[in-house]
CSV table of C-alpha atoms in Angstrom, one decimal:
chain,number,residue,atom,x,y,z
A,1,MET,CA,-16.6,19.5,15.1
A,2,LYS,CA,-16.0,15.7,15.0
A,3,ILE,CA,-16.1,13.0,17.5
A,4,ILE,CA,-13.1,10.8,18.2
A,5,LEU,CA,-14.1,7.2,18.9
A,6,SER,CA,-12.3,5.1,21.4
A,7,ARG,CA,-10.5,2.1,20.1
A,8,CYS,CA,-11.1,-1.5,21.2
A,9,PRO,CA,-9.6,-4.7,19.8
A,10,ILE,CA,-11.8,-7.3,18.2
A,11,PRO,CA,-10.9,-11.1,18.2
A,12,ALA,CA,-9.2,-12.1,15.0
A,13,PRO,CA,-11.8,-14.8,13.8
A,14,TRP,CA,-14.1,-12.1,12.5
A,15,LEU,CA,-11.6,-11.0,9.8
A,16,PRO,CA,-13.1,-11.2,6.3
A,17,LYS,CA,-11.8,-14.0,4.1
A,18,VAL,CA,-11.2,-11.5,1.2
A,19,TRP,CA,-7.6,-11.1,2.2
A,20,LEU,CA,-7.0,-14.8,2.0
A,21,HIS,CA,-8.1,-15.0,-1.7
A,22,SER,CA,-5.7,-17.3,-3.5
A,23,ARG,CA,-5.1,-14.8,-6.3
A,24,MET,CA,-4.3,-12.0,-4.0
A,25,SER,CA,-0.5,-11.2,-3.8
A,26,ALA,CA,1.4,-11.6,-0.6
A,27,ALA,CA,1.9,-7.9,-0.5
A,28,ASN,CA,-1.8,-7.2,-0.8
A,29,LYS,CA,-2.6,-9.7,1.8
A,30,LYS,CA,-0.2,-8.1,4.2
A,31,LEU,CA,-1.5,-4.6,3.5
A,32,THR,CA,-5.1,-5.7,3.9
A,33,LEU,CA,-4.5,-7.5,7.1
A,34,ALA,CA,-2.7,-4.4,8.4
A,35,ALA,CA,-5.6,-2.2,7.4
A,36,LEU,CA,-8.1,-4.5,9.1
A,37,SER,CA,-6.0,-4.3,12.3
A,38,LEU,CA,-6.2,-0.5,12.0
A,39,ALA,CA,-9.9,-0.8,11.6
A,40,MET,CA,-10.1,-2.7,14.9
A,41,MET,CA,-7.6,-0.5,16.8
A,42,LEU,CA,-7.9,3.0,15.4
A,43,PRO,CA,-10.5,5.6,16.4
A,44,LEU,CA,-12.9,6.5,13.7
A,45,ALA,CA,-10.9,9.7,13.1
A,46,ALA,CA,-8.1,11.3,15.0
A,47,HIS,CA,-9.3,14.9,14.8
A,48,ALA,CA,-8.7,18.0,16.9
A,49,ILE,CA,-11.5,20.5,16.9
A,50,ASP,CA,-13.0,21.6,13.6
A,51,VAL,CA,-14.3,25.1,13.4
A,52,ASP,CA,-16.8,26.9,11.3
A,53,ILE,CA,-16.4,30.2,9.6
A,54,GLY,CA,-16.8,33.1,12.0
A,55,ASP,CA,-16.3,31.1,15.1
A,56,PHE,CA,-13.5,33.4,16.2
A,57,VAL,CA,-15.6,36.6,15.7
A,58,PRO,CA,-17.3,37.2,19.1
A,59,ALA,CA,-20.9,38.2,19.5
A,60,PRO,CA,-21.7,41.4,21.5
A,61,GLU,CA,-21.4,41.2,25.3
A,62,GLY,CA,-24.4,39.8,27.0
A,63,LYS,CA,-25.6,37.6,24.1
A,64,THR,CA,-26.3,33.9,24.6
A,65,VAL,CA,-26.1,31.6,21.6
A,66,GLY,CA,-27.5,28.1,21.2
A,67,LEU,CA,-26.2,25.9,18.4
A,68,LEU,CA,-27.2,22.5,17.2
A,69,TYR,CA,-24.9,20.6,14.8
A,70,TYR,CA,-25.5,17.5,12.7
A,71,GLN,CA,-22.9,15.6,10.6
A,72,HIS,CA,-23.4,12.6,8.4
A,73,VAL,CA,-20.3,10.9,7.1
A,74,GLU,CA,-19.8,7.8,4.9
A,75,ARG,CA,-16.5,5.9,4.7
A,76,ASN,CA,-15.9,3.2,2.1
A,77,SER,CA,-12.2,2.8,2.0
A,78,LEU,CA,-9.5,2.0,4.5
A,79,TYR,CA,-5.8,2.9,4.5
A,80,THR,CA,-2.6,1.9,6.2
A,81,GLN,CA,0.6,3.8,5.7
A,82,GLY,CA,-1.0,5.7,2.9
A,83,GLN,CA,-2.0,2.6,0.9
A,84,LYS,CA,-5.5,1.5,0.2
A,85,ALA,CA,-6.5,-1.9,1.5
A,86,ALA,CA,-8.1,-4.5,-0.9
A,87,LEU,CA,-11.4,-4.9,0.8
A,88,ASN,CA,-14.9,-3.4,0.9
A,89,PRO,CA,-15.3,-1.6,4.3
A,90,ARG,CA,-18.1,0.7,5.4
A,91,LEU,CA,-18.5,2.9,8.4
A,92,VAL,CA,-21.3,5.5,8.7
A,93,SER,CA,-21.7,8.1,11.4
A,94,ASP,CA,-24.5,10.4,12.3
A,95,ILE,CA,-23.3,12.8,15.0
A,96,GLY,CA,-25.0,15.7,16.7
A,97,ILE,CA,-23.7,18.3,19.1
A,98,ALA,CA,-25.7,20.6,21.4
A,99,ARG,CA,-23.8,23.8,22.3
A,100,LEU,CA,-24.6,26.7,24.6
A,101,VAL,CA,-22.4,29.8,24.6
A,102,HIS,CA,-22.6,33.0,26.6
A,103,TYR,CA,-20.6,36.1,25.6
A,104,THR,CA,-19.3,38.4,28.4
A,105,SER,CA,-16.1,40.2,29.2
A,106,ILE,CA,-13.4,39.8,31.8
A,107,GLY,CA,-10.7,42.4,32.4
A,108,GLY,CA,-11.8,44.2,29.2
A,109,LEU,CA,-11.4,41.1,27.0
A,110,ALA,CA,-14.3,39.4,25.3
A,111,PHE,CA,-14.9,36.0,26.9
A,112,ALA,CA,-17.3,33.2,25.9
A,113,PRO,CA,-17.7,30.3,28.4
A,114,GLN,CA,-19.6,27.4,26.9
A,115,VAL,CA,-20.6,23.7,27.1
A,116,LEU,CA,-20.9,21.1,24.4
A,117,LEU,CA,-22.7,17.7,24.4
A,118,PRO,CA,-22.0,15.3,21.5
A,119,PHE,CA,-24.4,12.4,20.8
A,120,GLY,CA,-25.1,10.1,17.8
A,121,ARG,CA,-24.8,6.7,16.2
A,122,LEU,CA,-22.1,4.7,14.4
A,123,ASP,CA,-22.8,1.8,12.1
A,124,ALA,CA,-20.2,-0.5,10.4
A,125,GLY,CA,-20.9,-2.8,7.5
A,126,ARG,CA,-19.6,-4.9,4.6
A,127,ASP,CA,-16.1,-6.4,5.3
A,128,THR,CA,-15.9,-4.4,8.6
A,129,ALA,CA,-19.4,-5.3,9.8
A,130,ALA,CA,-17.9,-7.0,12.9
A,131,LEU,CA,-17.1,-3.5,14.2
A,132,GLY,CA,-20.8,-3.4,15.0
A,133,GLN,CA,-22.8,-0.4,15.8
A,134,THR,CA,-23.4,1.9,18.8
A,135,SER,CA,-25.3,4.9,19.9
A,136,GLY,CA,-25.3,7.2,22.9
A,137,VAL,CA,-23.6,10.4,24.1
A,138,GLY,CA,-20.0,11.5,23.8
A,139,ASP,CA,-17.8,13.2,26.3
A,140,ILE,CA,-19.0,16.6,27.7
A,141,ILE,CA,-16.7,19.5,26.5
A,142,LEU,CA,-16.1,22.7,28.5
A,143,ALA,CA,-14.6,25.7,26.7
A,144,ALA,CA,-13.6,29.2,27.6
A,145,PRO,CA,-12.4,31.2,24.5
A,146,PHE,CA,-11.2,34.8,25.0
A,147,TRP,CA,-10.0,37.5,22.6
A,148,PRO,CA,-6.8,39.5,23.0
A,149,VAL,CA,-7.7,41.2,19.7
A,150,ASN,CA,-11.3,42.2,19.0
A,151,ASP,CA,-11.2,45.1,16.5
A,152,ALA,CA,-14.5,45.3,14.6
A,153,ALA,CA,-13.4,48.6,12.9
A,154,SER,CA,-10.4,46.9,11.1
A,155,ARG,CA,-12.2,43.5,10.9
A,156,THR,CA,-9.3,41.9,12.9
A,157,TYR,CA,-9.9,39.2,15.5
A,158,LEU,CA,-7.5,36.9,17.5
A,159,GLY,CA,-8.9,34.4,19.9
A,160,ILE,CA,-7.5,31.7,22.2
A,161,ALA,CA,-9.8,28.8,23.1
A,162,PRO,CA,-9.0,26.1,25.7
A,163,TYR,CA,-11.2,23.0,25.6
A,164,LEU,CA,-11.5,20.4,28.3
A,165,TYR,CA,-13.0,17.0,27.5
A,166,LEU,CA,-14.6,15.2,30.5
A,167,PRO,CA,-14.6,11.3,30.4
A,168,THR,CA,-18.4,11.2,30.8
A,169,GLY,CA,-19.5,9.6,27.5
A,170,SER,CA,-20.8,6.1,26.6
A,171,TYR,CA,-17.9,3.7,26.8
A,172,ASP,CA,-17.5,-0.1,26.9
A,173,ARG,CA,-14.0,-1.6,26.5
A,174,ASN,CA,-15.5,-4.6,24.9
A,175,ARG,CA,-17.0,-2.6,22.1
A,176,ALA,CA,-15.1,-1.7,18.9
A,177,LEU,CA,-16.9,1.6,18.5
A,178,ASN,CA,-17.5,4.1,21.4
A,179,LEU,CA,-18.7,7.7,21.5
A,180,GLY,CA,-16.9,8.3,24.8
A,181,GLU,CA,-13.1,7.8,25.2
A,182,HIS,CA,-12.7,7.1,29.0
A,183,ARG,CA,-9.9,9.6,29.2
A,184,TRP,CA,-9.4,13.3,29.8
A,185,LYS,CA,-8.3,15.5,26.9
A,186,PHE,CA,-7.2,19.1,26.6
A,187,ASP,CA,-7.2,21.1,23.4
A,188,LEU,CA,-5.6,24.6,22.9
A,189,GLN,CA,-6.8,26.4,19.9
A,190,VAL,CA,-5.8,29.8,18.4
A,191,GLY,CA,-8.0,31.5,15.7
A,192,PHE,CA,-7.3,34.5,13.6
A,193,VAL,CA,-10.0,36.2,11.4
A,194,LYS,CA,-9.2,39.1,9.0
A,195,GLY,CA,-11.6,41.0,6.8
A,196,PHE,CA,-9.7,42.5,3.9
A,197,THR,CA,-12.9,44.2,2.6
A,198,ASP,CA,-16.5,44.1,3.7
A,199,LYS,CA,-16.9,41.1,1.4
A,200,TRP,CA,-13.7,39.0,1.7
A,201,TYR,CA,-12.6,37.3,5.0
A,202,LEU,CA,-9.8,34.8,5.8
A,203,ASP,CA,-10.2,32.5,8.9
A,204,LEU,CA,-7.0,30.7,10.1
A,205,THR,CA,-7.0,28.3,13.0
A,206,GLY,CA,-4.4,26.1,14.6
A,207,ASP,CA,-4.6,23.8,17.6
A,208,VAL,CA,-3.0,21.0,19.5
A,209,MET,CA,-4.8,18.2,21.4
A,210,PHE,CA,-3.3,16.6,24.5
A,211,TYR,CA,-4.5,13.2,25.7
A,212,GLY,CA,-4.7,11.7,29.2
A,213,LYS,CA,-4.3,7.9,29.5
A,214,ASN,CA,-7.1,5.4,29.1
A,215,ASP,CA,-6.4,2.7,31.7
A,216,ASP,CA,-9.3,0.5,30.7
A,217,TYR,CA,-8.6,0.0,27.1
A,218,GLY,CA,-9.5,-3.2,25.2
A,219,SER,CA,-10.8,-6.4,26.5
A,220,ASN,CA,-7.7,-6.9,28.7
A,221,GLY,CA,-8.0,-3.5,30.3
A,222,ALA,CA,-4.7,-2.3,28.9
A,223,THR,CA,-3.3,1.3,29.2
A,224,GLN,CA,-3.5,3.5,26.1
A,225,ARG,CA,-1.5,6.6,25.7
A,226,GLN,CA,-1.4,9.0,22.7
A,227,LYS,CA,1.0,11.7,21.5
A,228,PRO,CA,-0.3,15.2,20.8
A,229,LEU,CA,-2.3,15.8,17.7
A,230,PHE,CA,-1.9,19.0,15.6
A,231,GLN,CA,-4.3,20.6,13.2
A,232,GLY,CA,-4.3,23.6,10.9
A,233,GLN,CA,-7.5,24.9,9.2
A,234,SER,CA,-8.2,27.7,6.8
A,235,TYR,CA,-11.3,29.2,5.2
A,236,LEU,CA,-11.8,31.8,2.5
A,237,ARG,CA,-15.2,33.5,2.9
A,238,TYR,CA,-17.2,35.8,0.6
A,239,GLN,CA,-19.9,37.8,2.3
A,240,PHE,CA,-22.6,38.6,-0.3
A,241,THR,CA,-24.5,40.5,2.4
A,242,PRO,CA,-24.3,40.8,6.2
A,243,ALA,CA,-26.7,37.8,6.3
A,244,ALA,CA,-25.4,35.5,3.5
A,245,ASN,CA,-22.0,34.0,2.6
A,246,ILE,CA,-20.2,31.2,0.8
A,247,PHE,CA,-16.8,29.7,1.8
A,248,VAL,CA,-14.2,27.1,0.9
A,249,GLY,CA,-12.0,25.4,3.4
A,250,LEU,CA,-8.9,23.2,3.7
A,251,SER,CA,-7.7,21.3,6.8
A,252,GLN,CA,-4.6,19.2,7.6
A,253,ASN,CA,-3.8,17.2,10.8
A,254,TRP,CA,-0.7,15.2,11.9
A,255,GLY,CA,0.7,13.4,14.9
A,256,GLY,CA,-1.4,11.6,17.5
A,257,GLU,CA,0.4,8.2,17.4
A,258,THR,CA,-0.8,5.8,20.1
A,259,ARG,CA,0.9,3.4,22.4
A,260,VAL,CA,-0.8,0.5,24.2
A,261,ASP,CA,1.0,-1.1,27.2
A,262,GLY,CA,4.3,0.3,25.8
A,263,VAL,CA,3.8,-0.9,22.2
A,264,ASP,CA,3.8,1.7,19.5
A,265,GLY,CA,0.8,1.7,17.2
A,266,ASN,CA,2.6,3.1,14.1
A,267,ASP,CA,-0.7,4.9,13.4
A,268,GLU,CA,0.2,8.5,13.1
A,269,ALA,CA,-2.7,10.6,11.8
A,270,ARG,CA,-2.1,12.5,8.6
A,271,GLN,CA,-5.4,13.6,7.0
A,272,ARG,CA,-6.1,16.3,4.5
A,273,LYS,CA,-9.7,17.4,3.8
A,274,ALA,CA,-11.6,20.0,1.8
A,275,SER,CA,-15.0,21.6,2.2
A,276,ILE,CA,-17.4,24.1,0.6
A,277,GLY,CA,-20.5,25.6,2.0
A,278,GLY,CA,-22.5,28.7,2.9
A,279,GLY,CA,-24.4,30.3,5.7
A,280,TRP,CA,-27.4,32.6,5.8
A,281,PHE,CA,-29.6,34.2,8.4
A,282,ILE,CA,-33.2,33.1,7.8
A,283,GLY,CA,-34.3,35.6,10.5
A,284,PRO,CA,-32.8,38.4,12.6
A,285,LYS,CA,-31.6,35.9,15.2
A,286,THR,CA,-31.5,32.5,13.4
A,287,GLN,CA,-28.7,31.3,11.1
A,288,LEU,CA,-28.4,28.1,9.0
A,289,LEU,CA,-25.0,26.9,7.8
A,290,GLY,CA,-24.3,23.9,5.6
A,291,ALA,CA,-21.2,22.4,4.0
A,292,ILE,CA,-20.1,19.3,2.1
A,293,GLY,CA,-16.7,17.8,2.0
A,294,HIS,CA,-14.4,14.8,1.8
A,295,ASP,CA,-10.9,13.6,2.6
A,296,LEU,CA,-8.2,14.3,0.0
A,297,TYR,CA,-5.7,12.1,1.8
A,298,VAL,CA,-5.6,9.7,4.7
A,299,GLN,CA,-2.5,7.9,5.9
A,300,ASN,CA,-4.1,5.5,8.4
A,301,GLY,CA,-7.7,4.5,9.0
A,302,PHE,CA,-11.0,5.1,7.3
A,303,LYS,CA,-11.2,7.7,4.5
A,304,GLU,CA,-14.3,9.9,4.3
A,305,ASN,CA,-15.7,9.8,0.8
A,306,ALA,CA,-18.8,12.0,1.7
A,307,ARG,CA,-19.5,14.4,4.5
A,308,ILE,CA,-22.4,16.7,5.2
A,309,ASN,CA,-22.4,19.3,8.0
A,310,LEU,CA,-25.4,21.3,9.1
A,311,ARG,CA,-25.6,23.9,11.8
A,312,LEU,CA,-28.5,25.8,13.3
A,313,LEU,CA,-27.7,28.9,15.4
A,314,ARG,CA,-30.1,30.9,17.5
A,315,VAL,CA,-29.2,34.1,19.3
A,316,PHE,CA,-31.1,34.8,22.6
């Protein structure tokens, strides 16, 4: 799971002089200036909710699961309308999430109410150093997935997960980077898991994120609105043993264009990313999961050139 950062404009005088270089073509100058504007105005990444393998396979009723996530991401390029800007940006994020899940049942359906608390640090550098740095907590997330299909015998699972984001995180309209967003959000996610054998599994997930308005956006307190954001995710998993697996994943998102005081941002998110990793139980009730990945394509904003995900799971 990733954190979406709030956007906040920065006064133009900070813009690096690289785009004014006399030998730079007019087209490159225009592209770079547009990319720098995106760096000032776009969130770090316009993501819906990333999932891990097996997220839509429910634990037995009565179990409580605690999870701790850590993600390190480095971004060294910036794109606008699919073209790379001629500058040397840098944005690093170190994000954690504490998550508590309880598995029960309602009306015969498996049900898993849960709460998530993001926290972390963001640090910009090089030609985008004026974005600054920030640390703190993100918006609290409440979720309540349930399973219309939960068939362990045929290894078939279908879950529906509503997520509600509360505007409780660290936010300052005068900062370029924020962990909170100062707006409500709602995500509806559907996940399907199918085991074709006792070794091979396919995880498919789709979701749509809906955004409330941010009426305290930017130094002038403008009103920000955003169109729905869509995402599709797939994982192919090989289970060596019940306790150990490896997987490969592919994800694509689209949509999410913003509008500020009625002005379109022309900043639709189109991002494709790949990952590879594995998970293993280091004890009867403790699992470690790790993955590495990067962006294959980004239309607008920073591109991730390196990403490390780690997850610790403990069953109580």
